[in-house]
């Protein structure tokens, strides 16, 4: 992986921000040698009220509006200078159904980075309702995300999202670099002051403020995908405040984002190959009965549609990269495979992309497959926030000379890793170019945590977080990390495996000691 290693300072999706906050311990020293006063933040109480707007509509449609409440918590923009501005973080609570007093709150993060927790929990109360037997189930929009001072890049990144964008770099590296600078400038202009203070280190500190505001002595936590990185950082920053913690779909703590992006391309390709093998083994598969021919046919379909997109009545286009986007989401859940097969059949048979478009509207990055957005949140917020966090979490940056020298090698490497997803992952990999280095805290200091036992769930067929990351992260976290090996497919295990769900619920609700083991494919 020479190319990916050489460009270790790159990120997934769009770069935003022009500065990264330093890492401050729980109470960092100020210029006078004292400690910043955080008491106003640690003494606040959350005022819960009925949810409004899109979130309230979702709650009402599920019949649980009376059980869901929304609120906010205020955190400092910069923990090193807590009087220099604040951020209000949107929160949601599904009240406990326990007949007696609940054991406290269970905080959920659905992943991303960039995934909003408020709308995700509002839209998935049924899936997480069992956990309310013991907890108030709570989620939040992290800083820069959703209704919490959302970041945006406006229209700047449109050109980088066009078909073939990832292939342009080796043809004209200088033009590519100029384009990246323009994107970064517009992201900074449209995102406001929160952009300089976005990233996992600060969100972890925000979670500790939430813990106190919720009235919990310990943080009970369930994190999916990126949420596992966030949970691991919290465990390192606040080891004495960790309660029962589960990390499902475990993210890497060590690999630079170029390696992460390449691993994701490889993982998605493996998941696609598994889907096509399944499809060709069932009657009526549009790709026929030969899985090898099906893989070649998928590649050709995407190339053809990038060259000649389908035209919509409103003048819009549906390209091969739009197909790639739907595949990226649908492969997160094996339960979506039958619908994906039917939608691809309609596309092949009639040139009708409407079923695929409907799938893209109902699928999300989180484990629930929910994707909701409040009306006042920029359309590109999830993408912009993802890029901002990944840049802030990565200490490396390539210079212009390295990009010009190595972009061709990277292009070839990503195409070899995945003929379907490689191109879509390449252009985003370059978009942290020119940004200040992020924190090295995650890579250097998140290790050997002194916490109670942590349960880590890794899924063998995960298209986004390869199982080896679970093993590597467990080794870094030390003896307190216990690994549950899920032999199934899909991104994360809690909602796709009854075995995983049973073990996670047993630990979180009943305090059953987590032990290493396996869950069979279902």
mmCIF file of C-alpha atoms in Angstrom, residues 39-49 70-74 88-89 91 93 209-217:
data_model
loop_
_atom_site.group_PDB
_atom_site.id
_atom_site.type_symbol
_atom_site.label_atom_id
_atom_site.label_comp_id
_atom_site.label_asym_id
_atom_site.label_seq_id
_atom_site.Cartn_x
_atom_site.Cartn_y
_atom_site.Cartn_z
ATOM 1 C CA UNK A 39 -18.271 24.989 36.344
ATOM 2 C CA UNK A 40 -21.010 26.753 34.354
ATOM 3 C CA UNK A 41 -21.065 23.836 31.964
ATOM 4 C CA UNK A 42 -20.868 21.092 34.578
ATOM 5 C CA UNK A 43 -23.668 22.535 36.719
ATOM 6 C CA UNK A 44 -26.316 22.959 34.000
ATOM 7 C CA UNK A 45 -29.516 20.938 33.821
ATOM 8 C CA UNK A 46 -31.259 19.929 30.627
ATOM 9 C CA UNK A 47 -34.766 21.309 30.095
ATOM 10 C CA UNK A 48 -36.676 18.618 28.225
ATOM 11 C CA UNK A 49 -39.740 19.485 26.149
ATOM 12 C CA UNK A 70 -35.830 17.033 23.157
ATOM 13 C CA UNK A 71 -33.449 19.428 24.831
ATOM 14 C CA UNK A 72 -30.029 20.961 24.559
ATOM 15 C CA UNK A 73 -26.794 21.231 26.458
ATOM 16 C CA UNK A 74 -24.326 24.097 26.162
ATOM 17 C CA UNK A 88 -25.641 24.455 21.876
ATOM 18 C CA UNK A 89 -25.899 20.710 21.257
ATOM 19 C CA UNK A 91 -30.298 16.173 22.378
ATOM 20 C CA UNK A 93 -34.373 11.299 25.136
ATOM 21 C CA UNK A 209 -20.649 17.488 30.038
ATOM 22 C CA UNK A 210 -23.773 15.631 28.839
ATOM 23 C CA UNK A 211 -23.158 12.850 31.362
ATOM 24 C CA UNK A 212 -23.118 15.342 34.196
ATOM 25 C CA UNK A 213 -26.144 17.242 32.862
ATOM 26 C CA UNK A 214 -28.069 13.960 32.636
ATOM 27 C CA UNK A 215 -27.303 13.320 36.298
ATOM 28 C CA UNK A 216 -25.179 10.216 35.732
ATOM 29 C CA UNK A 217 -22.047 9.439 37.728
#
